[in-house]
Amino acid sequence: MRLTALPAFDDNYIWVLNTGDGKAIIVDPGEAAPVEAAAQQGLTPIALLLTHHHNDHIGGVERLRSRWPDVQVYAPYEDRIPIDCERVADASRFSLLDISFQVIEVPGHTRSHVAYATDGLLFSGDTLFSLGCGRMFEGTPPQMLRSLQRLASLPGDTQVCCGHEYTLSNAAFALQVDPANAALQRRQQEALAMRHAARSTLPISLRSELATNPFLRTDAPAIHAAVAQRLSRAPVDEVEVFAELRRWKDDFRA
Ligand code: ZN
Ligand code: FE
């Protein structure tokens, strides 16, 4: 199995998992053109997995389906994904090209957002980014924190495949919150080098994220202290740490 990230729009990734003979599982095809270009190189989409209804994640589906009518489409139950397809919910399982996928409902960015996990990979859409998390458009802090905690409980060697290349801008915020974190400093340096070489900073291991991503470290003393300083009092619980971090990031300009 080969994993590739096709860049789309300004900073989206369309993830592609393909076998030696080119059969491919495509995650979040926000536009069709990058997938069609990959098809020129011998790729044949057999399935499309959708994490949430935002157009930069589903916009290419109809065009891809008109070209490959047999492609199987998987999506959460959501009226705003008006596509005839297989619907998935929490703990749904299905198998494609001998890979078994498990669905994890992760409300917060949107209320029907799902993530897809395989043995070793996590397609996290706009819920978990490297060094950050998605904006909380439709969920509450307890919901979003719980969603992130569920993803964080996967095995540490899971490779996280995020919906956007946001690592460097997230690093600037993460370092503001957690400036003494050596693993985070290293990750920023590595990400800078990768971007200079026009490479993706993804996927990244969950183990690395657990050591560096402030939104997965709401129980860490350093994060707690940074939030306490901003609130001028101790946060009452982890949910408040998370809520304040998310607010802080929403206002943050590097
Ligand atoms: Zn989105
Ligand atoms: Fe997005």
PDB file of C-alpha atoms and ligand atoms in Angstrom:
ATOM      1  CA  MET A   1       0.000   0.000   0.000  1.00  0.00           C
ATOM      2  CA  ARG A   2       1.199   3.420  -0.878  1.00  0.00           C
ATOM      3  CA  LEU A   3       0.042   6.603   0.812  1.00  0.00           C
ATOM      4  CA  THR A   4       0.195   9.969  -0.949  1.00  0.00           C
ATOM      5  CA  ALA A   5      -1.140  13.432  -0.254  1.00  0.00           C
ATOM      6  CA  LEU A   6      -2.416  15.270  -3.314  1.00  0.00           C
ATOM      7  CA  PRO A   7      -2.356  19.029  -2.713  1.00  0.00           C
ATOM      8  CA  ALA A   8      -5.653  20.761  -3.506  1.00  0.00           C
ATOM      9  CA  PHE A   9      -6.777  24.392  -3.319  1.00  0.00           C
ATOM     10  CA  ASP A  10      -4.367  26.474  -1.186  1.00  0.00           C
ATOM     11  CA  ASP A  11      -3.624  24.065   1.623  1.00  0.00           C
ATOM     12  CA  ASN A  12      -5.930  21.019   1.456  1.00  0.00           C
ATOM     13  CA  TYR A  13      -4.717  17.466   1.078  1.00  0.00           C
ATOM     14  CA  ILE A  14      -6.601  14.746  -0.743  1.00  0.00           C
ATOM     15  CA  TRP A  15      -5.221  11.522   0.714  1.00  0.00           C
ATOM     16  CA  VAL A  16      -4.727   8.552  -1.576  1.00  0.00           C
ATOM     17  CA  LEU A  17      -4.112   4.990  -0.496  1.00  0.00           C
ATOM     18  CA  ASN A  18      -3.303   2.734  -3.422  1.00  0.00           C
ATOM     19  CA  THR A  19      -2.206  -0.791  -4.195  1.00  0.00           C
ATOM     20  CA  GLY A  20       0.567  -1.749  -6.608  1.00  0.00           C
ATOM     21  CA  ASP A  21      -1.930  -2.126  -9.462  1.00  0.00           C
ATOM     22  CA  GLY A  22      -3.226   1.424  -8.946  1.00  0.00           C
ATOM     23  CA  LYS A  23      -6.576   0.787  -7.257  1.00  0.00           C
ATOM     24  CA  ALA A  24      -7.056   3.722  -4.951  1.00  0.00           C
ATOM     25  CA  ILE A  25      -9.016   4.830  -1.919  1.00  0.00           C
ATOM     26  CA  ILE A  26      -9.399   8.598  -1.912  1.00  0.00           C
ATOM     27  CA  VAL A  27     -10.120  10.644   1.199  1.00  0.00           C
ATOM     28  CA  ASP A  28     -11.875  14.036   0.976  1.00  0.00           C
ATOM     29  CA  PRO A  29     -11.680  14.886  -2.731  1.00  0.00           C
ATOM     30  CA  GLY A  30     -12.550  18.557  -2.413  1.00  0.00           C
ATOM     31  CA  GLU A  31     -11.798  18.962  -6.089  1.00  0.00           C
ATOM     32  CA  ALA A  32     -11.604  16.428  -8.893  1.00  0.00           C
ATOM     33  CA  ALA A  33      -8.635  17.741 -10.886  1.00  0.00           C
ATOM     34  CA  PRO A  34      -5.793  16.456  -8.659  1.00  0.00           C
ATOM     35  CA  VAL A  35      -7.365  12.982  -8.659  1.00  0.00           C
ATOM     36  CA  GLU A  36      -7.852  13.089 -12.427  1.00  0.00           C
ATOM     37  CA  ALA A  37      -4.200  14.065 -12.803  1.00  0.00           C
ATOM     38  CA  ALA A  38      -3.213  11.087 -10.644  1.00  0.00           C
ATOM     39  CA  ALA A  39      -5.421   8.881 -12.818  1.00  0.00           C
ATOM     40  CA  GLN A  40      -3.292   9.902 -15.808  1.00  0.00           C
ATOM     41  CA  GLN A  41      -0.419   8.213 -13.945  1.00  0.00           C
ATOM     42  CA  GLY A  42      -2.408   4.999 -13.658  1.00  0.00           C
ATOM     43  CA  LEU A  43      -4.553   5.427 -10.570  1.00  0.00           C
ATOM     44  CA  THR A  44      -8.133   4.109 -10.514  1.00  0.00           C
ATOM     45  CA  PRO A  45     -10.362   5.335  -7.674  1.00  0.00           C
ATOM     46  CA  ILE A  46     -12.453   2.538  -6.183  1.00  0.00           C
ATOM     47  CA  ALA A  47     -13.725   4.378  -3.097  1.00  0.00           C
ATOM     48  CA  LEU A  48     -14.140   7.902  -1.769  1.00  0.00           C
ATOM     49  CA  LEU A  49     -14.211   8.489   1.995  1.00  0.00           C
ATOM     50  CA  LEU A  50     -15.687  11.766   3.201  1.00  0.00           C
ATOM     51  CA  THR A  51     -15.033  13.177   6.664  1.00  0.00           C
ATOM     52  CA  HIS A  52     -17.434  16.133   6.720  1.00  0.00           C
ATOM     53  CA  HIS A  53     -19.727  18.223   4.567  1.00  0.00           C
ATOM     54  CA  HIS A  54     -17.518  21.267   3.870  1.00  0.00           C
ATOM     55  CA  ASN A  55     -17.078  21.833   0.183  1.00  0.00           C
ATOM     56  CA  ASP A  56     -13.282  21.746   0.268  1.00  0.00           C
ATOM     57  CA  HIS A  57     -13.677  18.076   1.302  1.00  0.00           C
ATOM     58  CA  ILE A  58     -16.530  16.880  -0.925  1.00  0.00           C
ATOM     59  CA  GLY A  59     -16.583  19.270  -3.902  1.00  0.00           C
ATOM     60  CA  GLY A  60     -14.982  16.824  -6.340  1.00  0.00           C
ATOM     61  CA  VAL A  61     -17.223  13.844  -5.621  1.00  0.00           C
ATOM     62  CA  GLU A  62     -19.844  14.262  -8.343  1.00  0.00           C
ATOM     63  CA  ARG A  63     -17.308  14.763 -11.106  1.00  0.00           C
ATOM     64  CA  LEU A  64     -15.243  11.781  -9.973  1.00  0.00           C
ATOM     65  CA  ARG A  65     -18.349   9.648  -9.783  1.00  0.00           C
ATOM     66  CA  SER A  66     -19.423  10.563 -13.278  1.00  0.00           C
ATOM     67  CA  ARG A  67     -16.056   9.402 -14.552  1.00  0.00           C
ATOM     68  CA  TRP A  68     -15.878   6.285 -12.329  1.00  0.00           C
ATOM     69  CA  PRO A  69     -19.531   5.305 -11.814  1.00  0.00           C
ATOM     70  CA  ASP A  70     -18.651   2.209  -9.752  1.00  0.00           C
ATOM     71  CA  VAL A  71     -16.707   4.087  -7.101  1.00  0.00           C
ATOM     72  CA  GLN A  72     -18.065   3.469  -3.596  1.00  0.00           C
ATOM     73  CA  VAL A  73     -18.681   6.578  -1.523  1.00  0.00           C
ATOM     74  CA  TYR A  74     -18.713   6.614   2.286  1.00  0.00           C
ATOM     75  CA  ALA A  75     -19.954   9.575   4.310  1.00  0.00           C
ATOM     76  CA  PRO A  76     -21.513  10.373   7.675  1.00  0.00           C
ATOM     77  CA  TYR A  77     -25.291  10.785   8.032  1.00  0.00           C
ATOM     78  CA  GLU A  78     -25.610  14.436   7.068  1.00  0.00           C
ATOM     79  CA  ASP A  79     -28.237  16.205   4.933  1.00  0.00           C
ATOM     80  CA  ARG A  80     -25.592  18.656   3.812  1.00  0.00           C
ATOM     81  CA  ILE A  81     -23.866  15.788   1.988  1.00  0.00           C
ATOM     82  CA  PRO A  82     -26.674  15.318  -0.538  1.00  0.00           C
ATOM     83  CA  ILE A  83     -25.063  12.331  -2.206  1.00  0.00           C
ATOM     84  CA  ASP A  84     -26.438   8.846  -2.670  1.00  0.00           C
ATOM     85  CA  CYS A  85     -23.847   6.834  -0.765  1.00  0.00           C
ATOM     86  CA  GLU A  86     -23.010   4.451   2.038  1.00  0.00           C
ATOM     87  CA  ARG A  87     -23.600   6.195   5.389  1.00  0.00           C
ATOM     88  CA  VAL A  88     -21.315   5.507   8.336  1.00  0.00           C
ATOM     89  CA  ALA A  89     -21.624   6.177  12.043  1.00  0.00           C
ATOM     90  CA  ASP A  90     -19.572   5.611  15.153  1.00  0.00           C
ATOM     91  CA  ALA A  91     -17.901   2.190  15.186  1.00  0.00           C
ATOM     92  CA  SER A  92     -18.972   1.411  11.594  1.00  0.00           C
ATOM     93  CA  ARG A  93     -16.474  -0.916   9.992  1.00  0.00           C
ATOM     94  CA  PHE A  94     -15.868  -1.706   6.355  1.00  0.00           C
ATOM     95  CA  SER A  95     -13.113  -3.223   4.271  1.00  0.00           C
ATOM     96  CA  LEU A  96     -11.588  -1.938   1.052  1.00  0.00           C
ATOM     97  CA  LEU A  97      -8.631  -3.481  -0.795  1.00  0.00           C
ATOM     98  CA  ASP A  98      -8.038  -5.726   2.245  1.00  0.00           C
ATOM     99  CA  ILE A  99      -7.742  -2.750   4.570  1.00  0.00           C
ATOM    100  CA  SER A 100     -10.275  -2.509   7.344  1.00  0.00           C
ATOM    101  CA  PHE A 101     -11.526   0.917   8.279  1.00  0.00           C
ATOM    102  CA  GLN A 102     -13.144   1.954  11.500  1.00  0.00           C
ATOM    103  CA  VAL A 103     -15.261   5.067  11.829  1.00  0.00           C
ATOM    104  CA  ILE A 104     -14.922   7.397  14.786  1.00  0.00           C
ATOM    105  CA  GLU A 105     -17.487  10.158  15.220  1.00  0.00           C
ATOM    106  CA  VAL A 106     -15.679  13.360  16.131  1.00  0.00           C
ATOM    107  CA  PRO A 107     -18.184  16.209  16.482  1.00  0.00           C
ATOM    108  CA  GLY A 108     -16.847  19.719  17.029  1.00  0.00           C
ATOM    109  CA  HIS A 109     -15.611  21.245  13.780  1.00  0.00           C
ATOM    110  CA  THR A 110     -19.003  20.199  12.413  1.00  0.00           C
ATOM    111  CA  ARG A 111     -21.579  18.150  14.259  1.00  0.00           C
ATOM    112  CA  SER A 112     -21.392  15.153  11.891  1.00  0.00           C
ATOM    113  CA  HIS A 113     -17.637  15.014  11.303  1.00  0.00           C
ATOM    114  CA  VAL A 114     -16.144  11.527  11.259  1.00  0.00           C
ATOM    115  CA  ALA A 115     -12.575  10.232  11.177  1.00  0.00           C
ATOM    116  CA  TYR A 116     -11.466   6.993   9.511  1.00  0.00           C
ATOM    117  CA  ALA A 117      -8.881   4.793  11.210  1.00  0.00           C
ATOM    118  CA  THR A 118      -7.047   1.774   9.837  1.00  0.00           C
ATOM    119  CA  ASP A 119      -4.399  -0.311  11.464  1.00  0.00           C
ATOM    120  CA  GLY A 120      -1.701   2.373  11.376  1.00  0.00           C
ATOM    121  CA  LEU A 121      -3.366   5.355   9.722  1.00  0.00           C
ATOM    122  CA  LEU A 122      -5.821   7.990  10.836  1.00  0.00           C
ATOM    123  CA  PHE A 123      -7.649  10.246   8.396  1.00  0.00           C
ATOM    124  CA  SER A 124      -8.631  13.051  10.724  1.00  0.00           C
ATOM    125  CA  GLY A 125     -10.148  15.578   8.315  1.00  0.00           C
ATOM    126  CA  ASP A 126     -10.482  18.986   9.966  1.00  0.00           C
ATOM    127  CA  THR A 127     -10.632  17.665  13.532  1.00  0.00           C
ATOM    128  CA  LEU A 128      -6.982  17.018  14.334  1.00  0.00           C
ATOM    129  CA  PHE A 129      -4.235  18.944  12.568  1.00  0.00           C
ATOM    130  CA  SER A 130      -0.543  18.721  13.236  1.00  0.00           C
ATOM    131  CA  LEU A 131       0.075  21.020  16.216  1.00  0.00           C
ATOM    132  CA  GLY A 132      -3.536  22.171  16.184  1.00  0.00           C
ATOM    133  CA  CYS A 133      -7.177  21.287  15.768  1.00  0.00           C
ATOM    134  CA  GLY A 134     -10.064  22.456  13.619  1.00  0.00           C
ATOM    135  CA  ARG A 135     -12.145  25.504  14.370  1.00  0.00           C
ATOM    136  CA  MET A 136     -15.153  24.661  16.483  1.00  0.00           C
ATOM    137  CA  PHE A 137     -17.912  25.732  14.103  1.00  0.00           C
ATOM    138  CA  GLU A 138     -20.737  23.558  15.383  1.00  0.00           C
ATOM    139  CA  GLY A 139     -19.639  21.833  18.549  1.00  0.00           C
ATOM    140  CA  THR A 140     -19.023  22.698  22.157  1.00  0.00           C
ATOM    141  CA  PRO A 141     -15.690  22.525  23.977  1.00  0.00           C
ATOM    142  CA  PRO A 142     -16.584  19.315  25.869  1.00  0.00           C
ATOM    143  CA  GLN A 143     -17.595  17.685  22.585  1.00  0.00           C
ATOM    144  CA  MET A 144     -14.508  18.739  20.671  1.00  0.00           C
ATOM    145  CA  LEU A 145     -12.182  17.821  23.540  1.00  0.00           C
ATOM    146  CA  ARG A 146     -13.776  14.388  23.762  1.00  0.00           C
ATOM    147  CA  SER A 147     -13.385  13.944  19.995  1.00  0.00           C
ATOM    148  CA  LEU A 148      -9.695  14.810  20.184  1.00  0.00           C
ATOM    149  CA  GLN A 149      -9.228  12.529  23.186  1.00  0.00           C
ATOM    150  CA  ARG A 150     -10.712   9.625  21.267  1.00  0.00           C
ATOM    151  CA  LEU A 151      -8.268  10.180  18.420  1.00  0.00           C
ATOM    152  CA  ALA A 152      -5.435  10.602  20.908  1.00  0.00           C
ATOM    153  CA  SER A 153      -6.165   7.174  22.375  1.00  0.00           C
ATOM    154  CA  LEU A 154      -5.217   5.371  19.152  1.00  0.00           C
ATOM    155  CA  PRO A 155      -1.789   3.640  19.112  1.00  0.00           C
ATOM    156  CA  GLY A 156       1.160   6.068  19.233  1.00  0.00           C
ATOM    157  CA  ASP A 157       2.626   4.848  15.965  1.00  0.00           C
ATOM    158  CA  THR A 158      -0.563   5.758  14.088  1.00  0.00           C
ATOM    159  CA  GLN A 159       0.276   8.097  11.219  1.00  0.00           C
ATOM    160  CA  VAL A 160      -2.059  11.078  11.249  1.00  0.00           C
ATOM    161  CA  CYS A 161      -3.257  12.244   7.819  1.00  0.00           C
ATOM    162  CA  CYS A 162      -4.844  15.674   8.260  1.00  0.00           C
ATOM    163  CA  GLY A 163      -7.078  17.618   5.888  1.00  0.00           C
ATOM    164  CA  HIS A 164      -4.858  20.687   5.657  1.00  0.00           C
ATOM    165  CA  GLU A 165      -1.208  21.756   5.661  1.00  0.00           C
ATOM    166  CA  TYR A 166      -1.396  24.061   8.664  1.00  0.00           C
ATOM    167  CA  THR A 167       1.659  22.837  10.561  1.00  0.00           C
ATOM    168  CA  LEU A 168       3.796  25.991  10.397  1.00  0.00           C
ATOM    169  CA  SER A 169       1.067  28.441  11.340  1.00  0.00           C
ATOM    170  CA  ASN A 170      -0.045  26.071  14.093  1.00  0.00           C
ATOM    171  CA  ALA A 171       3.558  25.853  15.305  1.00  0.00           C
ATOM    172  CA  ALA A 172       3.677  29.617  15.821  1.00  0.00           C
ATOM    173  CA  PHE A 173       0.674  29.447  18.104  1.00  0.00           C
ATOM    174  CA  ALA A 174       1.793  26.273  19.881  1.00  0.00           C
ATOM    175  CA  LEU A 175       5.149  27.891  20.691  1.00  0.00           C
ATOM    176  CA  GLN A 176       3.408  30.932  22.108  1.00  0.00           C
ATOM    177  CA  VAL A 177       1.542  28.632  24.512  1.00  0.00           C
ATOM    178  CA  ASP A 178       4.338  26.157  25.190  1.00  0.00           C
ATOM    179  CA  PRO A 179       7.654  27.927  24.429  1.00  0.00           C
ATOM    180  CA  ALA A 180       9.908  25.623  26.466  1.00  0.00           C
ATOM    181  CA  ASN A 181       8.749  22.410  24.774  1.00  0.00           C
ATOM    182  CA  ALA A 182      11.875  21.012  23.098  1.00  0.00           C
ATOM    183  CA  ALA A 183       9.965  18.444  21.013  1.00  0.00           C
ATOM    184  CA  LEU A 184       7.770  21.240  19.694  1.00  0.00           C
ATOM    185  CA  GLN A 185      10.783  23.399  18.831  1.00  0.00           C
ATOM    186  CA  ARG A 186      12.255  20.459  16.931  1.00  0.00           C
ATOM    187  CA  ARG A 187       9.013  19.776  15.088  1.00  0.00           C
ATOM    188  CA  GLN A 188       8.850  23.415  14.001  1.00  0.00           C
ATOM    189  CA  GLN A 189      12.421  23.286  12.674  1.00  0.00           C
ATOM    190  CA  GLU A 190      11.756  20.052  10.808  1.00  0.00           C
ATOM    191  CA  ALA A 191       8.496  21.384   9.386  1.00  0.00           C
ATOM    192  CA  LEU A 192      10.237  24.555   8.196  1.00  0.00           C
ATOM    193  CA  ALA A 193      12.855  22.493   6.371  1.00  0.00           C
ATOM    194  CA  MET A 194      10.163  20.298   4.805  1.00  0.00           C
ATOM    195  CA  ARG A 195       8.159  23.282   3.582  1.00  0.00           C
ATOM    196  CA  HIS A 196      11.284  24.921   2.176  1.00  0.00           C
ATOM    197  CA  ALA A 197      11.846  21.710   0.222  1.00  0.00           C
ATOM    198  CA  ALA A 198       8.185  21.934  -0.922  1.00  0.00           C
ATOM    199  CA  ARG A 199       7.376  18.746   0.969  1.00  0.00           C
ATOM    200  CA  SER A 200       4.351  17.949   3.067  1.00  0.00           C
ATOM    201  CA  THR A 201       4.816  17.944   6.845  1.00  0.00           C
ATOM    202  CA  LEU A 202       2.322  15.065   6.945  1.00  0.00           C
ATOM    203  CA  PRO A 203       1.615  12.408   7.892  1.00  0.00           C
ATOM    204  CA  ILE A 204       2.949  12.701  11.420  1.00  0.00           C
ATOM    205  CA  SER A 205       2.899  10.107  14.167  1.00  0.00           C
ATOM    206  CA  LEU A 206       0.336  10.455  16.900  1.00  0.00           C
ATOM    207  CA  ARG A 207       3.216  10.006  19.353  1.00  0.00           C
ATOM    208  CA  SER A 208       4.807  13.199  18.044  1.00  0.00           C
ATOM    209  CA  GLU A 209       1.480  15.051  18.276  1.00  0.00           C
ATOM    210  CA  LEU A 210       0.961  13.915  21.856  1.00  0.00           C
ATOM    211  CA  ALA A 211       4.295  15.520  22.735  1.00  0.00           C
ATOM    212  CA  THR A 212       3.792  18.758  20.800  1.00  0.00           C
ATOM    213  CA  ASN A 213       0.158  19.615  20.041  1.00  0.00           C
ATOM    214  CA  PRO A 214      -1.239  21.867  22.802  1.00  0.00           C
ATOM    215  CA  PHE A 215      -4.800  20.738  22.044  1.00  0.00           C
ATOM    216  CA  LEU A 216      -3.793  17.149  22.914  1.00  0.00           C
ATOM    217  CA  ARG A 217      -1.939  18.328  25.998  1.00  0.00           C
ATOM    218  CA  THR A 218      -4.703  20.044  27.956  1.00  0.00           C
ATOM    219  CA  ASP A 219      -3.657  17.925  30.961  1.00  0.00           C
ATOM    220  CA  ALA A 220       0.026  18.982  30.781  1.00  0.00           C
ATOM    221  CA  PRO A 221       1.239  21.341  33.531  1.00  0.00           C
ATOM    222  CA  ALA A 222       2.835  23.747  31.008  1.00  0.00           C
ATOM    223  CA  ILE A 223      -0.417  24.169  29.072  1.00  0.00           C
ATOM    224  CA  HIS A 224      -2.433  24.479  32.257  1.00  0.00           C
ATOM    225  CA  ALA A 225      -0.053  27.208  33.470  1.00  0.00           C
ATOM    226  CA  ALA A 226      -0.182  29.150  30.189  1.00  0.00           C
ATOM    227  CA  VAL A 227      -3.972  29.157  30.271  1.00  0.00           C
ATOM    228  CA  ALA A 228      -3.997  30.117  33.961  1.00  0.00           C
ATOM    229  CA  GLN A 229      -1.839  33.101  33.163  1.00  0.00           C
ATOM    230  CA  ARG A 230      -4.171  34.189  30.392  1.00  0.00           C
ATOM    231  CA  LEU A 231      -7.258  33.771  32.590  1.00  0.00           C
ATOM    232  CA  SER A 232      -5.506  35.300  35.628  1.00  0.00           C
ATOM    233  CA  ARG A 233      -6.792  32.343  37.617  1.00  0.00           C
ATOM    234  CA  ALA A 234      -6.564  28.580  37.598  1.00  0.00           C
ATOM    235  CA  PRO A 235      -8.798  26.926  34.996  1.00  0.00           C
ATOM    236  CA  VAL A 236     -11.478  24.814  36.675  1.00  0.00           C
ATOM    237  CA  ASP A 237     -10.951  21.743  34.536  1.00  0.00           C
ATOM    238  CA  GLU A 238      -9.517  20.378  31.310  1.00  0.00           C
ATOM    239  CA  VAL A 239     -12.566  21.471  29.348  1.00  0.00           C
ATOM    240  CA  GLU A 240     -11.897  25.051  30.362  1.00  0.00           C
ATOM    241  CA  VAL A 241      -8.227  24.672  29.415  1.00  0.00           C
ATOM    242  CA  PHE A 242      -9.318  23.450  26.014  1.00  0.00           C
ATOM    243  CA  ALA A 243     -12.018  26.114  25.554  1.00  0.00           C
ATOM    244  CA  GLU A 244      -9.620  28.907  26.434  1.00  0.00           C
ATOM    245  CA  LEU A 245      -6.888  27.510  24.175  1.00  0.00           C
ATOM    246  CA  ARG A 246      -9.320  27.342  21.265  1.00  0.00           C
ATOM    247  CA  ARG A 247     -10.468  30.938  21.903  1.00  0.00           C
ATOM    248  CA  TRP A 248      -6.863  32.088  22.205  1.00  0.00           C
ATOM    249  CA  LYS A 249      -6.001  30.457  18.887  1.00  0.00           C
ATOM    250  CA  ASP A 250      -9.060  32.000  17.189  1.00  0.00           C
ATOM    251  CA  ASP A 251      -7.702  35.452  18.114  1.00  0.00           C
ATOM    252  CA  PHE A 252      -4.064  34.631  17.421  1.00  0.00           C
ATOM    253  CA  ARG A 253      -2.194  36.284  14.576  1.00  0.00           C
ATOM    254  CA  ALA A 254       1.391  35.166  14.068  1.00  0.00           C
TER     255      ALA A 254
HETATM  256 ZN    ZN B   1     -13.953  21.787   7.231  1.00  0.00          ZN
HETATM  257 FE    FE B   2     -11.226  21.900   5.300  1.00  0.00          FE
END
